[in-house]
Amino acid sequence: MAIPKALSPGEEAFWLHCRAEKLEPLREYLFHPTRKWRFDFAFIPSKIAVEVEGRGRHQSFGGFDADCQKYNAAAKLGWIVLRYTPAMVIRGDAINDLLEILKNQV
């Protein structure tokens, strides 16, 4: 089993929020059957993924195009993909949205 890459500050904040709520997402989850696409965090039974978007490739046109392909493929496979900036994660938007969705799925 490969060791997951180091968490970015936004990913670290989300991980800590999950631990505080006693949630245990899978990190770097390979979700696609033929592509090497991974989610930052995946909640398997609920098919909810959380992506913490950083700077860099996500802001270039090519990176944005690749992200669109990835997220559309995920939707075709039945995934809900929630996307956040690090600032959104740190202020609690990501964990609050996730908890609301999980509550409504019950």
Coordinates of N, CA, C and O in Angstrom, one line a residue:
M1 N 0.8 -1.2 0.0 CA 0.0 0.0 0.0 C 0.9 1.2 0.0 O 1.8 1.4 0.8
A2 N 0.6 2.2 -0.9 CA 1.4 3.4 -1.0 C 1.1 4.3 0.2 O 0.0 4.4 0.7
I3 N 2.1 5.1 0.6 CA 1.9 6.1 1.6 C 1.3 7.3 1.0 O 1.8 7.8 0.0
P4 N 0.2 7.8 1.5 CA -0.4 9.0 1.0 C 0.5 10.2 1.0 O 1.4 10.3 1.9
K5 N 0.4 11.1 0.1 CA 1.2 12.3 0.0 C 0.9 13.2 1.3 O -0.1 13.0 1.9
A6 N 1.8 14.0 1.6 CA 1.6 14.9 2.8 C 0.4 15.8 2.5 O 0.1 16.2 1.4
L7 N -0.3 16.1 3.6 CA -1.5 17.0 3.5 C -1.1 18.4 3.4 O -0.1 18.9 4.0
S8 N -1.8 19.1 2.5 CA -1.7 20.6 2.4 C -2.3 21.2 3.7 O -3.1 20.5 4.4
P9 N -2.1 22.5 3.9 CA -2.8 23.1 5.1 C -4.3 23.0 5.0 O -4.9 22.7 6.1
G10 N -4.9 23.1 3.9 CA -6.3 23.0 3.8 C -6.8 21.5 4.0 O -7.8 21.3 4.7
E11 N -6.0 20.6 3.5 CA -6.4 19.2 3.7 C -6.2 18.8 5.1 O -7.0 18.0 5.7
E12 N -5.1 19.3 5.8 CA -4.9 19.0 7.2 C -6.1 19.6 8.0 O -6.5 18.9 8.9
A13 N -6.5 20.8 7.7 CA -7.7 21.3 8.4 C -8.9 20.5 8.3 O -9.6 20.2 9.2
F14 N -9.2 20.0 7.0 CA -10.3 19.2 6.8 C -10.2 17.8 7.6 O -11.2 17.4 8.2
W15 N -9.0 17.3 7.5 CA -8.8 16.0 8.2 C -9.1 16.2 9.7 O -9.7 15.3 10.3
L16 N -8.6 17.3 10.3 CA -8.9 17.5 11.7 C -10.3 17.7 12.0 O -10.9 17.3 13.0
H17 N -11.0 18.4 11.1 CA -12.5 18.6 11.3 C -13.2 17.3 11.2 O -14.1 17.0 12.0
C18 N -12.8 16.4 10.3 CA -13.4 15.1 10.3 C -13.1 14.3 11.6 O -14.1 13.6 12.1
R19 N -11.9 14.3 12.0 CA -11.6 13.6 13.3 C -12.5 14.1 14.4 O -12.9 13.4 15.3
A20 N -12.7 15.5 14.5 CA -13.5 16.0 15.6 C -14.9 15.5 15.5 O -15.6 15.4 16.5
E21 N -15.4 15.2 14.3 CA -16.8 14.7 14.1 C -16.8 13.2 14.0 O -17.8 12.6 13.7
K22 N -15.7 12.6 14.3 CA -15.6 11.1 14.3 C -15.9 10.5 12.9 O -16.5 9.4 12.8
L23 N -15.5 11.2 11.9 CA -15.6 10.7 10.5 C -14.2 10.2 10.0 O -13.2 10.8 10.4
E24 N -14.2 9.2 9.3 CA -13.0 8.6 8.8 C -13.0 8.4 7.3 O -13.2 7.3 6.8
P25 N -12.8 9.5 6.5 CA -12.7 9.4 5.1 C -11.4 8.7 4.6 O -10.4 8.6 5.3
L26 N -11.5 8.1 3.4 CA -10.3 7.5 2.8 C -9.6 8.7 2.1 O -10.2 9.5 1.5
R27 N -8.3 8.7 2.2 CA -7.5 9.7 1.6 C -7.0 9.2 0.2 O -6.7 8.0 0.1
E28 N -6.9 10.1 -0.7 CA -6.3 9.8 -2.0 C -7.0 8.5 -2.6 O -6.3 7.6 -3.1
Y29 N -8.3 8.5 -2.6 CA -9.1 7.4 -3.0 C -9.1 7.3 -4.5 O -9.6 8.2 -5.2
L30 N -8.7 6.2 -5.1 CA -8.7 6.0 -6.6 C -10.2 5.6 -6.9 O -10.6 4.5 -6.6
F31 N -10.9 6.4 -7.6 CA -12.3 6.2 -7.7 C -12.7 5.7 -9.1 O -13.8 5.2 -9.3
H32 N -11.9 5.9 -10.1 CA -12.2 5.5 -11.5 C -11.7 4.2 -11.9 O -10.5 3.9 -11.5
P33 N -12.5 3.4 -12.6 CA -12.0 2.0 -13.0 C -10.8 2.0 -14.0 O -10.1 1.0 -14.0
T34 N -10.7 3.0 -14.8 CA -9.6 2.9 -15.8 C -8.6 4.1 -15.8 O -7.6 4.0 -16.3
R35 N -9.0 5.2 -15.1 CA -8.1 6.4 -15.0 C -7.5 6.4 -13.7 O -8.0 5.7 -12.7
K36 N -6.4 7.1 -13.5 CA -5.7 7.2 -12.2 C -6.2 8.4 -11.4 O -5.5 8.9 -10.6
W37 N -7.5 8.7 -11.5 CA -8.0 9.8 -10.8 C -8.3 9.5 -9.3 O -8.8 8.4 -9.0
R38 N -7.9 10.4 -8.5 CA -8.1 10.2 -7.0 C -8.9 11.4 -6.4 O -8.8 12.5 -7.0
F39 N -9.6 11.1 -5.4 CA -10.2 12.2 -4.6 C -9.3 12.5 -3.4 O -8.7 11.5 -2.8
D40 N -9.2 13.7 -2.9 CA -8.5 14.0 -1.7 C -9.1 13.2 -0.5 O -8.3 12.7 0.3
F41 N -10.4 13.3 -0.4 CA -11.1 12.5 0.7 C -12.3 11.9 0.1 O -13.1 12.5 -0.7
A42 N -12.6 10.7 0.5 CA -13.8 9.9 -0.1 C -14.5 9.3 1.1 O -13.9 8.7 2.0
F43 N -15.8 9.4 1.1 CA -16.7 8.8 2.0 C -17.5 7.7 1.2 O -18.5 8.0 0.5
I44 N -17.0 6.5 1.2 CA -17.4 5.4 0.3 C -18.9 5.1 0.4 O -19.5 5.1 -0.6
P45 N -19.4 4.8 1.6 CA -20.8 4.4 1.5 C -21.8 5.4 1.0 O -22.7 5.1 0.3
S46 N -21.4 6.7 1.2 CA -22.3 7.8 0.8 C -21.9 8.3 -0.6 O -22.6 9.1 -1.2
K47 N -20.8 7.8 -1.2 CA -20.3 8.3 -2.5 C -20.2 9.8 -2.5 O -20.6 10.5 -3.4
I48 N -19.6 10.4 -1.4 CA -19.3 11.8 -1.4 C -17.8 12.0 -1.4 O -17.1 11.3 -0.6
A49 N -17.3 12.9 -2.2 CA -15.9 13.2 -2.2 C -15.7 14.6 -1.9 O -16.5 15.5 -2.2
V50 N -14.6 14.9 -1.2 CA -14.2 16.3 -0.9 C -12.8 16.6 -1.5 O -11.9 15.8 -1.3
E51 N -12.8 17.6 -2.3 CA -11.6 18.1 -3.0 C -11.2 19.4 -2.4 O -12.0 20.3 -2.4
V52 N -9.9 19.6 -2.0 CA -9.4 20.9 -1.5 C -8.5 21.4 -2.6 O -7.5 20.8 -2.9
E53 N -9.0 22.4 -3.3 CA -8.3 22.9 -4.5 C -7.2 23.9 -4.0 O -7.5 24.9 -3.3
G54 N -6.1 23.7 -4.5 CA -5.0 24.6 -4.2 C -4.7 25.5 -5.4 O -5.5 25.6 -6.4
R55 N -3.6 26.2 -5.4 CA -3.2 27.0 -6.5 C -2.4 26.1 -7.5 O -2.2 25.0 -7.3
G56 N -2.0 26.7 -8.6 CA -1.2 26.0 -9.5 C -2.0 25.4 -10.7 O -2.7 26.1 -11.3
R57 N -1.9 24.1 -10.9 CA -2.5 23.5 -12.1 C -4.0 23.7 -12.2 O -4.5 23.8 -13.2
H58 N -4.7 23.8 -11.0 CA -6.1 24.0 -11.1 C -6.5 25.3 -11.7 O -7.6 25.5 -12.2
Q59 N -5.6 26.3 -11.7 CA -5.9 27.6 -12.2 C -5.6 27.8 -13.6 O -6.0 28.8 -14.2
S60 N -4.8 26.9 -14.2 CA -4.5 27.0 -15.6 C -5.6 26.4 -16.4 O -6.4 25.6 -15.9
F61 N -5.7 26.8 -17.7 CA -6.8 26.3 -18.5 C -6.7 24.8 -18.7 O -7.7 24.1 -18.5
G62 N -5.5 24.3 -18.9 CA -5.4 22.9 -19.0 C -5.7 22.1 -17.8 O -6.4 21.1 -17.8
G63 N -5.3 22.7 -16.6 CA -5.7 22.0 -15.3 C -7.1 22.1 -15.1 O -7.7 21.1 -14.6
F64 N -7.8 23.2 -15.4 CA -9.2 23.4 -15.2 C -10.0 22.4 -16.1 O -10.9 21.7 -15.7
D65 N -9.5 22.2 -17.3 CA -10.1 21.3 -18.3 C -10.0 19.9 -17.7 O -11.0 19.1 -17.8
A66 N -8.8 19.5 -17.2 CA -8.6 18.1 -16.7 C -9.5 17.9 -15.4 O -10.1 16.8 -15.3
D67 N -9.6 19.0 -14.6 CA -10.5 18.9 -13.4 C -12.0 18.7 -13.9 O -12.7 17.8 -13.3
C68 N -12.4 19.4 -14.9 CA -13.8 19.2 -15.4 C -14.0 17.8 -15.8 O -15.1 17.2 -15.5
Q69 N -13.1 17.2 -16.6 CA -13.2 15.8 -17.0 C -13.3 14.9 -15.8 O -14.2 14.0 -15.8
K70 N -12.4 15.1 -14.8 CA -12.4 14.2 -13.7 C -13.8 14.3 -12.9 O -14.4 13.3 -12.6
Y71 N -14.2 15.5 -12.6 CA -15.5 15.7 -11.9 C -16.7 15.2 -12.6 O -17.6 14.7 -12.0
N72 N -16.7 15.4 -13.9 CA -17.8 14.9 -14.7 C -17.9 13.4 -14.7 O -18.9 12.8 -14.6
A73 N -16.7 12.8 -14.8 CA -16.6 11.3 -14.8 C -17.1 10.8 -13.4 O -17.8 9.8 -13.3
A74 N -16.7 11.5 -12.4 CA -17.2 11.1 -11.0 C -18.7 11.2 -10.9 O -19.3 10.3 -10.4
A75 N -19.3 12.2 -11.5 CA -20.8 12.4 -11.5 C -21.4 11.2 -12.2 O -22.4 10.7 -11.8
K76 N -20.8 10.8 -13.3 CA -21.4 9.7 -14.1 C -21.3 8.4 -13.3 O -22.2 7.5 -13.5
L77 N -20.4 8.3 -12.4 CA -20.3 7.1 -11.5 C -21.1 7.3 -10.2 O -21.0 6.4 -9.4
G78 N -21.9 8.4 -10.1 CA -22.7 8.5 -9.0 C -22.2 9.2 -7.8 O -22.7 9.2 -6.7
W79 N -21.0 9.9 -7.9 CA -20.4 10.6 -6.8 C -20.9 12.0 -6.7 O -21.1 12.7 -7.7
I80 N -21.0 12.5 -5.5 CA -21.2 13.9 -5.2 C -19.8 14.4 -4.9 O -19.1 13.9 -4.0
V81 N -19.3 15.4 -5.6 CA -18.0 16.0 -5.4 C -18.1 17.4 -4.9 O -18.7 18.3 -5.5
L82 N -17.6 17.6 -3.7 CA -17.7 18.9 -3.0 C -16.3 19.5 -3.2 O -15.3 18.9 -2.8
R83 N -16.2 20.8 -3.7 CA -14.9 21.4 -3.9 C -14.8 22.6 -3.1 O -15.7 23.4 -3.0
Y84 N -13.6 22.8 -2.5 CA -13.4 23.9 -1.6 C -12.0 24.5 -1.7 O -11.0 23.8 -2.0
T85 N -11.8 25.8 -1.4 CA -10.5 26.4 -1.3 C -10.1 26.2 0.1 O -10.9 25.8 1.0
P86 N -8.8 26.3 0.4 CA -8.3 26.1 1.8 C -9.0 27.1 2.8 O -9.3 26.7 3.9
A87 N -9.3 28.3 2.3 CA -9.9 29.2 3.2 C -11.3 28.8 3.6 O -11.8 28.9 4.7
M88 N -12.0 28.2 2.6 CA -13.4 27.7 2.9 C -13.3 26.5 3.9 O -14.2 26.4 4.7
V89 N -12.3 25.7 3.7 CA -12.2 24.6 4.7 C -11.9 25.1 6.1 O -12.5 24.7 7.0
I90 N -10.9 26.0 6.2 CA -10.5 26.5 7.5 C -11.7 27.2 8.2 O -11.8 27.0 9.4
R91 N -12.5 27.9 7.5 CA -13.6 28.6 8.2 C -14.8 27.6 8.5 O -15.8 28.0 9.1
G92 N -14.7 26.4 8.1 CA -15.7 25.4 8.4 C -16.8 25.0 7.4 O -17.6 24.2 7.6
D93 N -16.7 25.7 6.2 CA -17.7 25.4 5.2 C -17.7 24.0 4.7 O -18.8 23.4 4.6
A94 N -16.6 23.4 4.5 CA -16.5 22.0 4.0 C -17.1 21.0 5.0 O -18.0 20.2 4.6
I95 N -16.7 21.0 6.2 CA -17.3 20.1 7.2 C -18.7 20.3 7.4 O -19.5 19.4 7.6
N96 N -19.2 21.6 7.5 CA -20.6 21.9 7.7 C -21.4 21.4 6.5 O -22.5 20.8 6.7
D97 N -21.0 21.6 5.3 CA -21.7 21.1 4.1 C -21.8 19.6 4.1 O -22.8 19.0 3.9
L98 N -20.7 18.9 4.4 CA -20.6 17.5 4.5 C -21.6 16.9 5.5 O -22.4 16.0 5.2
L99 N -21.6 17.5 6.7 CA -22.5 17.0 7.8 C -23.9 17.2 7.4 O -24.8 16.3 7.7
E100 N -24.2 18.3 6.7 CA -25.6 18.6 6.3 C -26.0 17.5 5.2 O -27.2 16.9 5.3
I101 N -25.2 17.2 4.3 CA -25.5 16.2 3.3 C -25.7 14.8 3.9 O -26.6 14.1 3.6
L102 N -24.7 14.5 4.8 CA -24.8 13.2 5.5 C -26.1 13.0 6.3 O -26.8 12.0 6.3
K103 N -26.5 14.1 7.0 CA -27.7 14.1 7.8 C -28.9 13.9 6.9 O -29.9 13.2 7.2
N104 N -28.9 14.5 5.7 CA -30.1 14.4 4.8 C -30.1 13.1 4.1 O -31.2 12.7 3.5
Q105 N -29.0 12.3 4.1 CA -29.0 11.0 3.4 C -29.6 9.9 4.3 O -29.9 8.9 3.9
V106 N -29.8 10.2 5.6 CA -30.3 9.2 6.5 C -31.8 9.0 6.4 O -32.5 9.7 6.0

